[in-house]
XYZ file of C-alpha atoms in Angstrom:
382
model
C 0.000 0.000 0.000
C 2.641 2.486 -0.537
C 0.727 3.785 -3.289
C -3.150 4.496 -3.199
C -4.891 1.348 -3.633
C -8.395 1.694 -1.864
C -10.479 3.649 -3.932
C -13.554 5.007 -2.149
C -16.070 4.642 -4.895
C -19.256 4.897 -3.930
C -21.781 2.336 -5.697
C -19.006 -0.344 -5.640
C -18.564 0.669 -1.892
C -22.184 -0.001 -1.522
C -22.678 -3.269 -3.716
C -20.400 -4.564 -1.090
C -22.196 -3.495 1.740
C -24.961 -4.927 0.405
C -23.794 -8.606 -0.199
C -22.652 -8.492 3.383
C -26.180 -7.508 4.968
C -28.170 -9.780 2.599
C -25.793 -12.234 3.513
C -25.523 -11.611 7.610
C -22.127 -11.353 7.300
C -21.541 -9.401 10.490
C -24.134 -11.853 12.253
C -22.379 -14.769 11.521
C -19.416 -13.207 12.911
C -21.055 -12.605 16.215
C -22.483 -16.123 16.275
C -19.217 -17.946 16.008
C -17.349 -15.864 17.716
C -17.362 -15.586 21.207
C -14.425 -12.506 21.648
C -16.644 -10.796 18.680
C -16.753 -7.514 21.038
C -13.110 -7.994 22.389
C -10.742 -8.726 19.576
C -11.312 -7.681 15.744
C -9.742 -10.997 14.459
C -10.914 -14.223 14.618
C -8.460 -17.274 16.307
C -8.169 -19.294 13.135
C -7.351 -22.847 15.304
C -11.257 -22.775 16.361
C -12.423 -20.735 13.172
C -11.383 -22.471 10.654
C -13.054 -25.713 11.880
C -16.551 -23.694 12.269
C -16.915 -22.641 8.364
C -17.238 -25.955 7.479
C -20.237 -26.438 9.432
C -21.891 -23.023 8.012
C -23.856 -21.905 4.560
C -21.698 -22.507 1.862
C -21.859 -18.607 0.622
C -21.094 -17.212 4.182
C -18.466 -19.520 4.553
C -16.870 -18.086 1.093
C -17.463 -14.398 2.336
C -15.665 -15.308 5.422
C -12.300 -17.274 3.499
C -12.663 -14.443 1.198
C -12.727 -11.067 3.752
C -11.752 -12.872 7.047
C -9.554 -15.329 6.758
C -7.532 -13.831 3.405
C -7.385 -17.207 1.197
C -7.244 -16.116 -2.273
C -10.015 -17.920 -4.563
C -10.817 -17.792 -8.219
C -12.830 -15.114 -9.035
C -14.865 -17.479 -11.119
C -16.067 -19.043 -8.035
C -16.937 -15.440 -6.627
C -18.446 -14.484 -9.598
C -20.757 -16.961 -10.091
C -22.225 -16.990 -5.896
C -22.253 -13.636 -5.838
C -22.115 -12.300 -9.210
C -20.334 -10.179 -11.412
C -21.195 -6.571 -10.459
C -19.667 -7.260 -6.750
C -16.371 -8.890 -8.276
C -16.292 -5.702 -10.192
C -16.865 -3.442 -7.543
C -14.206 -5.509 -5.180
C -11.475 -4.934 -7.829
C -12.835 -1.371 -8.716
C -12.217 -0.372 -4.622
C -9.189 -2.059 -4.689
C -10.247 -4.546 -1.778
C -9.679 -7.390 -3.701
C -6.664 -7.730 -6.276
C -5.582 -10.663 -8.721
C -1.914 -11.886 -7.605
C 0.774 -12.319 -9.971
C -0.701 -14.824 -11.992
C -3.794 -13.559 -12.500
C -5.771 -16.660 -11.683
C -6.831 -15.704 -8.421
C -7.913 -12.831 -5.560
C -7.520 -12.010 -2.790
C -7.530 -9.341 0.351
C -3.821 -9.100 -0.309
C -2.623 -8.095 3.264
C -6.043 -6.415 4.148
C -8.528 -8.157 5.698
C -12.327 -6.664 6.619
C -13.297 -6.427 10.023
C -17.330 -6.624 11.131
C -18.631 -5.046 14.550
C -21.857 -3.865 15.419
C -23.156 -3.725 11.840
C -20.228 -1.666 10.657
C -17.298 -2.476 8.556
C -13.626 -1.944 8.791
C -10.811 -3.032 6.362
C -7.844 -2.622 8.105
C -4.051 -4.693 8.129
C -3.991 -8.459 8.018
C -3.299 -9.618 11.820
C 0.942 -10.551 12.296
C -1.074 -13.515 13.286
C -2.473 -14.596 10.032
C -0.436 -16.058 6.952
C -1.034 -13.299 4.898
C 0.208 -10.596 6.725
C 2.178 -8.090 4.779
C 5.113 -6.116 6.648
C 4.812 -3.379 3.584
C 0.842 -2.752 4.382
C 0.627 -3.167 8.111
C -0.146 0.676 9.360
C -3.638 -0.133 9.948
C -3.858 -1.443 13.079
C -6.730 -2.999 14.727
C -6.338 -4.379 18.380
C -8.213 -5.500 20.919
C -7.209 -1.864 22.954
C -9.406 -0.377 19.964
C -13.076 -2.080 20.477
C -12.065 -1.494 24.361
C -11.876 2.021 23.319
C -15.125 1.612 21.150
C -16.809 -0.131 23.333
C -16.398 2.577 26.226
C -17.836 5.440 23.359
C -20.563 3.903 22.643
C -21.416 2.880 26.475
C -21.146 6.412 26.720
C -22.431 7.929 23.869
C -25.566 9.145 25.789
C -23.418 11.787 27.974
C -21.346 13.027 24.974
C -22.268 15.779 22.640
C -24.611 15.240 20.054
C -23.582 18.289 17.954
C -20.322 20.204 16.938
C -16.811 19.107 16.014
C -14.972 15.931 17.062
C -11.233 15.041 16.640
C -9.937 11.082 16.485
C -5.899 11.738 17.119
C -4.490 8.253 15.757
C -7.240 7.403 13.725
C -5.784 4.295 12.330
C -9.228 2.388 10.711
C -11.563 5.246 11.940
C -13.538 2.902 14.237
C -13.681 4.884 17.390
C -14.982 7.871 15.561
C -17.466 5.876 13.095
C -18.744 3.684 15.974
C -19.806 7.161 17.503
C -20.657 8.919 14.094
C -23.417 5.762 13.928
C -25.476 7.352 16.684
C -24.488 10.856 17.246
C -25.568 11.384 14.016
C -25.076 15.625 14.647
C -21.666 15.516 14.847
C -19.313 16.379 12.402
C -15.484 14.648 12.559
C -12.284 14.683 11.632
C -9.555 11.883 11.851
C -5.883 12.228 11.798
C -2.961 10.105 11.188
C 0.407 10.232 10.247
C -0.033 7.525 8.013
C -1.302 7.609 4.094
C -2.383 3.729 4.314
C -4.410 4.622 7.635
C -5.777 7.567 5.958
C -6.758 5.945 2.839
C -8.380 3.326 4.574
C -10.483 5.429 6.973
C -11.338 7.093 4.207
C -12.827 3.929 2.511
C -14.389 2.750 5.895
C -16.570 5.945 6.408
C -17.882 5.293 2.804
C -18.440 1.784 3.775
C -20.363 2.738 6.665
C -21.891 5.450 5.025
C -20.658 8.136 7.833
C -18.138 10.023 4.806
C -20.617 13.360 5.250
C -19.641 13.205 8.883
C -16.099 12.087 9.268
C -13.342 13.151 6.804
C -9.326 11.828 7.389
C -6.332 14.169 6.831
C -2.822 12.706 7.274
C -0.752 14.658 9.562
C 1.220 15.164 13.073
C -1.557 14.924 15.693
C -2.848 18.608 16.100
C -0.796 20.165 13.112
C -3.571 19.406 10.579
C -6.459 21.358 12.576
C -4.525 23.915 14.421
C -6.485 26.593 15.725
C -9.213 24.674 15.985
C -11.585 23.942 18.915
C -13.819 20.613 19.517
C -16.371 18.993 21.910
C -14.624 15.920 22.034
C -11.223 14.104 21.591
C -10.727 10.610 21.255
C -7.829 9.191 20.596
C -5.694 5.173 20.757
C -2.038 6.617 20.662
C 0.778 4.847 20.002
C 1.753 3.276 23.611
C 4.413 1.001 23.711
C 8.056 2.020 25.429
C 10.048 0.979 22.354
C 14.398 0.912 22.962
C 15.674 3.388 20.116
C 17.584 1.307 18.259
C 14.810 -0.886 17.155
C 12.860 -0.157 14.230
C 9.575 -0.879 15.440
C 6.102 -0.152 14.003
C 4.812 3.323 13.520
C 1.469 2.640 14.677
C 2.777 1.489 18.029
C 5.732 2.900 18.841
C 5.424 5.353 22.161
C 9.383 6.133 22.608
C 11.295 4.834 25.337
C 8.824 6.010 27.783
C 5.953 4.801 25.868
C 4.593 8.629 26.239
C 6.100 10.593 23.181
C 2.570 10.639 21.562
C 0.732 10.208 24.540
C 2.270 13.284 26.186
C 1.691 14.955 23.312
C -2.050 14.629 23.196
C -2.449 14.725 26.762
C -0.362 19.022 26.494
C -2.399 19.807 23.806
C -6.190 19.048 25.193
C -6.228 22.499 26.702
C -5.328 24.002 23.654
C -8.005 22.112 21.748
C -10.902 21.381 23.948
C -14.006 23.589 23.441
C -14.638 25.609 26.351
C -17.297 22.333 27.618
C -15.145 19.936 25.885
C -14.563 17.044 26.819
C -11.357 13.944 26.004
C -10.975 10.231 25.859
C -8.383 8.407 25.508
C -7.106 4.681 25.579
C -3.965 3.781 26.378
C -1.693 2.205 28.071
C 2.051 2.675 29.802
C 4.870 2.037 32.194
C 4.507 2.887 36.066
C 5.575 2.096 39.594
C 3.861 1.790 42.644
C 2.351 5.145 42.648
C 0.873 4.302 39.393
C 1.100 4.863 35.767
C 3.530 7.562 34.677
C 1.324 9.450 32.777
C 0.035 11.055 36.230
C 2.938 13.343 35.701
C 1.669 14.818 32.404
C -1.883 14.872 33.818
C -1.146 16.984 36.257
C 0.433 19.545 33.881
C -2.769 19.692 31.416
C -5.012 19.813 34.864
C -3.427 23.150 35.696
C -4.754 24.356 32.802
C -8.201 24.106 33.165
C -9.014 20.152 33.298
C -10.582 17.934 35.481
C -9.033 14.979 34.183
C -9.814 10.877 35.554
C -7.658 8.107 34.587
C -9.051 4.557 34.889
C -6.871 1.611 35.713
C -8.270 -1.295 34.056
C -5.207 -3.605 34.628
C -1.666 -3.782 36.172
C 0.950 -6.370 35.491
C 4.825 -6.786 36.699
C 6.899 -5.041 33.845
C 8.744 -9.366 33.877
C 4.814 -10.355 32.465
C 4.931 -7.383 30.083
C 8.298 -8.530 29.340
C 6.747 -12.192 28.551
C 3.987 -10.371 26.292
C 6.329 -8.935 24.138
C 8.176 -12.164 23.619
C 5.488 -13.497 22.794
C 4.593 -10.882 20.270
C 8.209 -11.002 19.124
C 7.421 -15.110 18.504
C 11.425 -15.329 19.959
C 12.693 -17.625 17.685
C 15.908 -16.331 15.703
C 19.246 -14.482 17.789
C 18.077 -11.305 16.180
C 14.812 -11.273 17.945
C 16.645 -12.407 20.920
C 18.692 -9.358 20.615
C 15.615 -7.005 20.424
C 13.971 -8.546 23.504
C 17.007 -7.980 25.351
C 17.167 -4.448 24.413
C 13.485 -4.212 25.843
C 15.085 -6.179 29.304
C 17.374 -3.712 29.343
C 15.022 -0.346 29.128
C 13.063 -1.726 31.399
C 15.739 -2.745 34.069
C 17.107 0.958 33.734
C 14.300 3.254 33.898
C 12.715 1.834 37.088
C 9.054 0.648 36.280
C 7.874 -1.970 38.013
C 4.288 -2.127 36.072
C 2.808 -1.988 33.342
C -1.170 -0.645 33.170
C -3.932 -0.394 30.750
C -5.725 2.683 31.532
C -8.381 5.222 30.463
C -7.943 8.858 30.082
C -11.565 10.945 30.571
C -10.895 14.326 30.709
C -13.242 17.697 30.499
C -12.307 21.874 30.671
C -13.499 22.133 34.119
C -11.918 23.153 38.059
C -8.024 21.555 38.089
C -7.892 18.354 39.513
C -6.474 14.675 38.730
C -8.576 11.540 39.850
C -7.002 7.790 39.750
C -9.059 5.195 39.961
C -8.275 1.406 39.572
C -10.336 -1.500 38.893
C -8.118 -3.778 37.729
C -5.729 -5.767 40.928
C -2.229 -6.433 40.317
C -2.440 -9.628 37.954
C 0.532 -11.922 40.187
C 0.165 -14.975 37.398
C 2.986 -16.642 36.070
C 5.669 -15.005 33.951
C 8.846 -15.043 32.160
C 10.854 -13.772 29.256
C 10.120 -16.586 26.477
């Protein structure tokens, strides 16, 4: 995807859309899976066994969008005929590989939740995942931040302008934009591919009069401007320096280079009733996470901010879940998780929290509230 490749047309868009309803696409997805509302991506050890014991067309839909397998668009063609294999290859969602006998996703894959669609980076977990294509990230820390919008969405404004910082996919603001109808938004990122493919999502979902995505630095795109609400899923994790590590989740050695960032300009940017949330998550000690500090910077300036613990591990488990993630298996990897050891050991955390930010232009004050215990299960460093 280093050149544009999803084009947001808009009857192709919505011959998509349409196969999927008339073919309860998204339902299925709920019924089979039961992490549908925690994690965008099906586990494909008890997935793939399910299709076979579904309709024959869902189960196609599902190889085709969810799992990635690339199929011969004769057999697309003649389930769901040829307008939607024309509109698939006029979007760009699906694309013939180098043969030309088959399509495929082609390191995209489309995401259902809630009756809303999101195409968005094959998972590092999947076979097709594609290094070159991976800036749109979609995590389980995003439907947590979804899912606390739209818990809310009752108590946030139903009018105005609304900024997504980090929009990656676009799903916190479009799962808002579904049913706060009256508000206008903007999403930034400083990726094209995340940009693009917001972009192609809000047509998808049919939300593109309401939500528009600029590439840019955070707040550099709409400076000057004020808004009712700011959401944002920054980049979190401490990263050592000398590893090249994804864009899209690379927080600095402290984990709080974009973080901090977002958290100094609220006051700038709120509307004078505005109001911010924000997902994330960071190192910390016993006092709690290290954001506090920056917290109680922006609070001076007019906030009454609230940070939510949700969960605390040991920085030696976080360790183990980036192992993990790292899937430690050649000396260069090795290397890299020893450069993470080695941040760690030096800068004095001794936790690691998943927290959320709430924050509205009100009387100075900082709140911290935890409802997640110290997780004490086992850990290691792979």
């Amino acid at each position: 995807m280093s050149e544009a490749r999803l084009v947001p047309e808009r009857e192709s868009i919505a011959s998509i859309r349409a196969v999927l309803e008339q073919n309860g696409f998204d339902l299925a997805h709920e019924i089979l899976r039961p992490d549908y509302l925690i994690s965008p991506f099906p586990n494909l050890q008890t997935f793939l066994p399910q299709l076979e014991r579904i309709d024959p067309v869902v189960r196609v839909l599902m190889r085709l969008y969810s799992v990635g397998e690339a199929i011969e668009p004769e057999i697309v063609e003649s389930i769901f005929g040829r307008e939607f294999l024309e509109s698939n290859l006029a979007t760009g969602l699906l694309v013939f590989d180098s043969s030309g006998t088959t399509v495929s996703t082609a390191g995209l894959q489309l995401v259902s939740r809630l009756g809303q669609y999101f195409v968005v980076s094959t998972s590092r977990a999947y076979p097709g995942f594609d290094p070159a294509a991976a800036d749109v990230y979609l995590g389980p820390e995003s439907y947590t931040l979804a899912n606390y919008l739209q818990r809310r969405a009752g108590s946030l404004p139903s009018s105005g302008r609304a900024l997504d910082l980090c929009t990656g996919a676009g799903i916190a603001a479009q799962s808002l934009a579904a049913v706060r109808r009256g508000v206008v938004w903007t999403g930034v990122d400083v990726s094209h591919q995340a940009v693009e493919a917001a972009a192609f999502n809000a047509a998808l979902n049919e939300t593109q009069d309401r939500y528009s995505a600029i590439q840019g630095d955070l707040y550099e795109p709409v400076r000057g401007g004020r808004f009712g609400l700011i959401v944002a899923n920054p980049p979190f994790i401490p990263v050592p320096s000398a590893l090249d590590f994804p864009i899209y989740g690379d927080g600095g050695e402290d984990g709080l280079s974009v973080l901090g960032r977002i958290i100094a300009g609220l006051p700038e940017y709120l509307a004078p009733s505005g109001r911010a949330i924000v997902y994330a998550e960071g190192l910390g000690d016993e006092r709690g996470p290290w954001v506090l500090d920056q917290l109680e910077a922006a609070s001076g300036a007019g906030l009454t901010i609230g940070i939510t613990v949700l969960s605390t591990m040991s920085v030696e488990q976080a360790l183990f879940t980036i192992g993990r993630m790292l899937s430690v298996q050649t000396p260069s990897r090795l290397d890299e998780l020893r450069a993470w050891q080695e941040l760690f050991a030096g800068n004095g955390a001794t936790r690691y929290s998943k927290f959320i930010i709430d924050a509205r232009v009100g009387t100075p004050a900082v709140v911290l509230r935890s409802i997640g215990a110290l997780s004490t299960g086992s850990s290691g460093t792979a």
